[in-house]
């Protein structure tokens, strides 16, 4: 079953622990600038904390741009073959998300490989803003939120055996969408 | 044994007058003895004083500004995002420092610099750009008068990159407000002791840093092992979720219940309408996100947005407890949106919220008592909870307009101008007091009095123990605890890490000896490290006494001994002067300082350049 690394920016605090553990896992050094995941922050309008990491696209723009076919789509990954890679960094430019990185001390472009199936960033994120989830589940929370925004929640109070109670119910369709 | 790693051993020395930027090597003995952060800063400030025969104006070009992360800054271990800003303080005239979270320190280290020092004065308003230890001074007079947030954006734009770290000052720093702060990562501050004014006096509007180097670690595997233990401990702590959810705002209810929450300029120590400015209020209507410093899982910084009303559109990181207390209850403001707006205004102008809240509180009370006339207030009356007048006053302070020009010089000048305000302003050595009322316990009064930078709580925060134990502990225990805090807490500043995992979640301090040993390759026990931080406390005391301070400057603010708390759990409490003097005697004795608080004559030689 194909799994995707999902990013939930609303939960990200910008602590950059993901960057630290990624670089430690892949390069054995303490250097967030050698990480394949980076948190980008905009403030104050809009306030966004967004970890940017490879989406393992099924039709990868990076692979298209690669002149030596070093990037290939496999089952779960867009895999980089370091032996073929000539480090022209065309893939860095080609990625529409800027999710491939370069560093002058690293021979090849830096790209997420999902740590062979158990990504360290997911394991160590203190806010659970990064998750490895089955592909068909992607978008689940957005669908739910969309449904909830359609229903306008109301609350009424009533008395039961002399005790005050409240009940919540959905008033549907009253708000213009 | 020797220091095998943990440092680049580089000191970047910048002279803005001549425009020279020099890379100097750090000696191993210096690194070993002073560790980093405020340890490096204190020694360099001392050496600069010696070189100038102790004639240094905090706002003169000869004053040295030191910016120093520590050997643990930027590493994979809890809350390693701290960086110290050290200088002579324009607020007190003596030693000053302030530490900043965020990720500026981590970025500075990644550029290959262990410590940055800045002296002189640039001809025009300038930006210092450091990239992989290559340094440029870029004149940018167009930044004049820009707010901190605008400045960070404009510097990034001018340098053509979003991925760079900027520490900057706002109009308050440019206008030499003696409690101006330095702002980085949009809204992380080195808030206290007026370091922003030191930058302003040097025409240094901003420091932009980018670096990409591996941080030196002797035993990375050992470090990670220890770090995982510490992270696991924190994640499993019963208060961990509370900290993620409310951050420092959870202290509001605690302080109110304990009777240590400043209200109405410290007339009260609890606030009747606490429910309108507490953590629940924030969660219910304002919080839109979390903000963490580098490598910190606690993410105690909240991000709040005002969604409706006259302050709609206000976005602020925080508020932290200090800000919410000093700009909220202390000014009688019960409108959380107004507190957020005031915090944002302080962030933009680059004003320290603690000092601003103190001084404005004193102005309101001074006017109430008739000490200040309407004329003194530029014909603009002000009263408790008067949001608009309070915001106007902040503007006047930052721009030195009218009464703001006097307030901008801090407590000492305010008291000189209106001597009767001395009884209303809570300050020690010229630094306004933090938001923990010390009338709850004598050890906290001692902590403020003997803090090297003035009435700030980070040196020793014994108030929690006071609340826990009441009066039921001996003088000796109190003094010992103050000294222990004053020894351990500065160690965090020297190592470049945050103290909150320890003080709030009880993370064992022995982790830090393991971190230090793994990073430097020089095994050290906690006791050995504390010896070194204790030595720094002696050094900063020496700086202060050589600049003329003594026992008569280690004082309690008037209200603490003579104005009982009006209402609440601590109603009627003051600190007895005799008790305080007795504690102070014992404190000096334990420190090995004489009855006037002056360190032994031989001490100076230890620190000869």
XYZ file of C-alpha atoms in Angstrom, chain B residues 14-395:
382
model
C 33.288 44.461 13.863
C 34.248 48.125 14.233
C 31.513 50.203 12.671
C 33.586 53.418 12.879
C 36.408 52.134 10.723
C 34.325 49.598 8.827
C 36.690 46.773 9.694
C 35.414 43.230 10.163
C 38.037 40.893 11.577
C 38.027 37.183 12.316
C 39.926 36.504 15.501
C 40.835 33.115 16.953
C 39.424 32.262 20.342
C 41.955 30.869 22.790
C 41.193 27.480 24.279
C 41.576 28.777 27.835
C 38.976 31.473 27.100
C 36.543 28.902 25.724
C 37.098 26.551 28.648
C 36.642 29.170 31.345
C 33.826 31.262 29.886
C 31.913 28.549 27.918
C 29.885 30.905 25.684
C 26.841 33.189 25.686
C 26.855 35.572 28.594
C 30.123 34.066 29.839
C 31.905 35.284 26.703
C 29.974 38.548 26.851
C 30.782 39.382 30.475
C 34.499 38.800 29.935
C 34.603 40.854 26.739
C 32.650 43.709 28.323
C 35.065 43.608 31.270
C 38.121 43.674 28.998
C 36.643 46.608 27.113
C 36.068 48.471 30.387
C 39.644 47.826 31.492
C 40.913 49.053 28.119
C 38.937 52.269 28.557
C 39.866 52.760 32.200
C 36.198 52.148 33.161
C 35.050 55.240 31.295
C 32.492 53.823 28.897
C 29.215 55.499 28.036
C 26.603 52.795 27.328
C 25.431 54.863 24.362
C 28.915 55.917 23.251
C 30.787 54.372 20.316
C 33.296 52.845 22.754
C 30.670 50.586 24.328
C 31.050 47.008 23.176
C 28.013 44.994 22.122
C 28.542 41.239 22.277
C 26.206 38.767 20.615
C 26.883 35.238 21.698
C 25.097 31.931 21.303
C 26.567 29.023 23.267
C 28.219 25.714 22.400
C 24.825 23.961 22.605
C 22.943 26.505 20.479
C 21.480 25.041 17.298
C 21.980 21.426 18.340
C 19.554 18.532 18.487
C 18.618 18.791 22.147
C 15.688 20.473 23.877
C 15.284 24.187 23.354
C 18.707 25.077 21.988
C 17.668 28.335 20.317
C 19.061 30.852 22.781
C 21.433 33.687 22.043
C 22.646 36.351 24.480
C 23.048 40.062 23.780
C 25.495 41.585 26.246
C 26.683 45.155 26.785
C 26.775 47.980 29.271
C 23.133 48.777 29.828
C 21.785 52.231 28.969
C 19.045 51.572 31.560
C 21.345 50.947 34.510
C 24.750 52.179 33.357
C 26.249 48.871 34.491
C 26.414 45.306 33.171
C 23.411 44.323 31.088
C 22.308 41.404 29.005
C 19.230 39.866 27.509
C 18.743 36.519 25.864
C 16.620 35.848 22.823
C 14.941 32.674 21.627
C 13.948 31.872 18.076
C 16.652 30.740 15.684
C 18.952 33.747 15.258
C 21.648 32.173 17.462
C 21.517 28.866 15.592
C 21.912 30.678 12.269
C 24.807 32.768 13.596
C 26.629 29.620 14.661
C 25.993 28.000 11.298
C 27.822 30.914 9.716
C 30.902 29.768 11.614
C 30.890 32.386 14.350
C 30.971 31.593 18.089
C 30.788 35.198 19.160
C 30.196 38.514 17.423
C 31.319 41.818 18.907
C 30.409 45.236 17.605
C 32.005 48.525 18.556
C 32.153 52.032 17.092
C 29.437 53.858 15.238
C 28.497 53.717 11.575
C 28.250 57.013 9.680
C 24.792 56.126 8.406
C 22.076 53.750 9.541
C 23.451 50.361 8.472
C 22.835 46.654 8.261
C 25.519 44.141 9.165
C 25.385 41.160 6.818
C 27.137 37.955 7.868
C 27.217 35.019 5.509
C 29.486 32.094 6.218
C 31.701 34.425 8.220
C 32.022 36.847 5.325
C 30.900 40.176 6.638
C 29.684 43.346 5.001
C 28.423 46.631 6.415
C 25.638 47.891 4.156
C 24.394 51.484 4.598
C 20.573 51.465 4.438
C 19.425 54.904 5.583
C 16.052 54.197 3.968
C 15.222 51.980 6.955
C 15.067 54.971 9.292
C 11.935 54.966 11.423
C 10.749 51.581 10.164
C 9.105 49.227 12.614
C 10.789 45.945 13.516
C 8.431 43.900 11.357
C 8.808 46.225 8.384
C 12.565 46.252 8.838
C 12.844 42.466 8.803
C 10.791 42.341 5.611
C 12.690 45.166 3.917
C 16.106 43.725 4.789
C 15.079 40.370 3.334
C 13.794 42.123 0.243
C 16.966 44.181 -0.173
C 19.129 41.098 0.188
C 16.866 39.183 -2.171
C 16.110 36.236 0.089
C 13.471 35.052 2.488
C 15.750 32.431 3.987
C 17.926 34.608 6.149
C 17.750 35.524 9.805
C 17.409 39.174 10.801
C 17.789 40.774 14.234
C 16.794 44.420 14.192
C 15.613 47.446 16.134
C 12.565 49.634 15.665
C 12.099 53.378 16.136
C 12.594 52.994 19.906
C 16.115 51.660 19.412
C 16.960 54.367 16.877
C 15.672 57.028 19.271
C 17.827 55.601 22.076
C 14.936 54.643 24.335
C 16.764 53.122 27.278
C 14.530 50.077 27.335
C 14.455 49.411 23.598
C 14.774 45.791 22.599
C 16.169 43.776 19.715
C 13.702 41.818 17.625
C 14.366 38.726 15.471
C 12.338 35.974 13.797
C 9.593 38.601 13.472
C 8.781 38.741 17.151
C 11.373 37.115 19.356
C 13.034 39.700 21.543
C 16.160 40.358 23.500
C 13.901 42.531 25.576
C 15.643 43.817 28.651
C 18.356 46.285 29.660
C 18.061 48.456 26.550
C 20.281 46.545 24.130
C 18.160 47.990 21.290
C 19.365 51.471 22.231
C 22.972 50.255 22.156
C 22.412 49.128 18.564
C 20.706 52.450 17.830
C 23.650 54.397 19.250
C 25.888 52.571 16.788
C 23.595 53.307 13.836
C 23.159 49.570 13.537
C 19.603 48.956 12.379
C 19.864 45.238 11.754
C 22.103 42.200 11.675
C 21.332 39.713 8.917
C 22.817 36.236 9.141
C 22.929 33.175 6.963
C 25.033 30.097 7.451
C 25.027 26.501 6.342
C 27.910 24.841 8.182
C 27.813 21.641 10.187
C 27.848 22.503 13.869
C 30.859 20.947 15.566
C 29.985 18.076 17.896
C 32.567 15.698 19.365
C 30.278 12.728 19.969
C 27.076 13.134 17.977
C 25.824 9.657 18.813
C 26.250 10.262 22.539
C 24.554 13.638 22.221
C 21.562 12.162 20.395
C 21.185 9.415 22.985
C 21.059 11.945 25.787
C 18.818 14.300 23.789
C 16.280 11.530 23.146
C 16.107 10.847 26.877
C 15.429 14.516 27.557
C 12.867 14.851 24.752
C 11.084 11.699 25.949
C 10.968 13.007 29.494
C 9.412 16.267 28.317
C 6.850 14.622 26.026
C 5.661 12.427 28.852
C 5.415 15.191 31.434
C 1.915 15.818 32.735
C 2.137 19.528 31.953
C 3.602 19.110 28.457
C 0.217 19.425 26.729
C -0.678 22.456 28.826
C 2.536 24.166 27.709
C 1.879 23.381 24.074
C -1.685 24.607 24.400
C -1.333 27.756 26.493
C 2.381 28.455 26.640
C 3.330 31.111 29.160
C -0.262 32.331 29.312
C -0.931 29.505 31.778
C 1.008 31.527 34.351
C -1.723 34.208 34.489
C -4.111 32.105 36.574
C -1.275 30.722 38.697
C 0.057 34.186 39.509
C -3.411 35.516 40.206
C -4.270 32.679 42.572
C -0.939 33.062 44.365
C -1.290 36.805 44.772
C 1.791 37.772 42.761
C 0.130 39.183 39.632
C 0.884 42.908 39.287
C -2.332 44.879 39.022
C -2.860 48.643 38.962
C 0.861 49.360 39.147
C 1.424 46.807 41.887
C -1.239 48.243 44.166
C -2.859 44.822 43.965
C -1.323 41.427 43.388
C -4.398 39.805 41.889
C -6.897 40.979 39.300
C -10.684 40.762 39.712
C -11.297 40.381 35.966
C -8.580 37.771 35.432
C -11.106 35.652 33.482
C -10.964 38.175 30.647
C -7.208 38.059 30.162
C -6.255 34.457 30.950
C -5.300 31.400 28.919
C -8.896 30.318 28.368
C -9.788 33.697 26.879
C -6.876 33.342 24.507
C -7.846 29.807 23.482
C -11.520 30.669 23.086
C -11.232 33.585 20.763
C -7.718 34.515 19.717
C -5.144 31.773 19.332
C -4.505 30.771 15.726
C -1.259 28.866 16.001
C 1.807 27.785 17.895
C 5.273 29.154 17.735
C 8.382 27.388 18.971
C 11.981 28.426 19.313
C 14.594 26.318 17.577
C 14.464 22.616 18.536
C 11.905 23.157 21.297
C 8.961 20.765 21.627
C 7.153 22.919 24.214
C 6.272 25.691 21.716
C 5.340 28.111 24.504
C 4.886 30.943 22.007
C 1.291 31.407 20.945
C 0.188 33.262 17.864
C -2.925 35.328 18.352
C -5.186 37.196 15.961
C -7.887 39.700 16.819
C -10.809 38.768 14.600
C -13.236 41.621 15.230
C -13.665 44.962 16.945
C -11.465 48.008 16.783
C -8.214 46.037 17.019
C -9.231 43.659 14.230
C -6.274 42.419 12.232
C -3.816 42.597 15.122
C -1.441 39.646 14.902
C 1.030 38.992 17.666
C 3.328 36.221 18.749
C 2.443 35.668 22.357
C 1.491 37.287 24.560
C 3.876 35.867 27.096
C 2.986 36.061 30.761
C 5.132 39.122 31.425
C 3.567 41.048 28.569
C 0.009 40.077 29.420
C 0.519 41.001 33.082
C 2.420 44.262 32.563
C 0.259 45.561 29.708
C -2.945 43.955 31.031
C -3.702 43.767 34.736
C -0.909 46.156 35.701
C -2.529 48.897 33.613
C -6.058 47.857 34.552
C -6.786 46.614 31.036
C -9.276 43.743 30.946
C -9.774 43.705 27.191
C -7.596 40.908 25.809
C -7.735 42.355 22.293
C -6.251 45.590 23.651
C -3.467 43.670 25.423
C -2.651 41.948 22.138
C -2.656 45.245 20.308
C -0.394 46.878 22.888
C 1.983 43.909 22.602
C 2.031 44.275 18.832
C 2.743 47.998 19.119
C 5.673 47.252 21.453
C 6.970 44.643 18.982
C 6.757 47.120 16.147
C 8.398 50.011 17.981
C 10.883 47.669 19.629
C 9.947 48.464 23.221
C 10.459 46.178 26.206
C 6.942 45.358 27.418
C 8.028 44.900 31.048
C 9.629 48.329 31.389
C 6.918 50.014 29.321
C 4.178 48.466 31.487
C 5.951 49.559 34.665
C 6.542 53.143 33.606
C 3.078 53.673 32.174
C 1.583 52.171 35.349
C 3.593 54.630 37.424
C 2.445 57.523 35.226
C -1.209 56.567 35.693
C -0.815 56.250 39.446
C 1.265 59.419 39.587
C -1.482 61.346 37.822
C -4.110 59.772 40.052
C -2.195 60.974 43.123
C -1.571 64.430 41.730
C 2.191 63.993 41.491
C 1.920 64.484 37.740
C -0.133 67.389 36.426
C -2.165 67.490 33.254
C 0.570 69.720 31.863
C 3.153 67.021 32.566
C 0.951 64.690 30.517
C 0.861 67.087 27.552
C -2.769 67.866 28.471
C -3.805 64.264 27.796
C -5.344 62.678 30.905
C -4.772 58.982 31.478
C -6.406 56.478 33.766
C -6.542 52.730 34.470
C -7.694 50.706 31.500
C -7.607 53.748 29.216
C -6.471 51.819 26.147
C -6.168 54.739 23.779
C -4.187 56.965 26.124
C -1.891 54.043 26.935
C -1.233 53.281 23.257
C -0.593 56.976 22.629
C 1.936 57.009 25.445
C 3.772 54.064 23.895
C 3.984 55.996 20.646
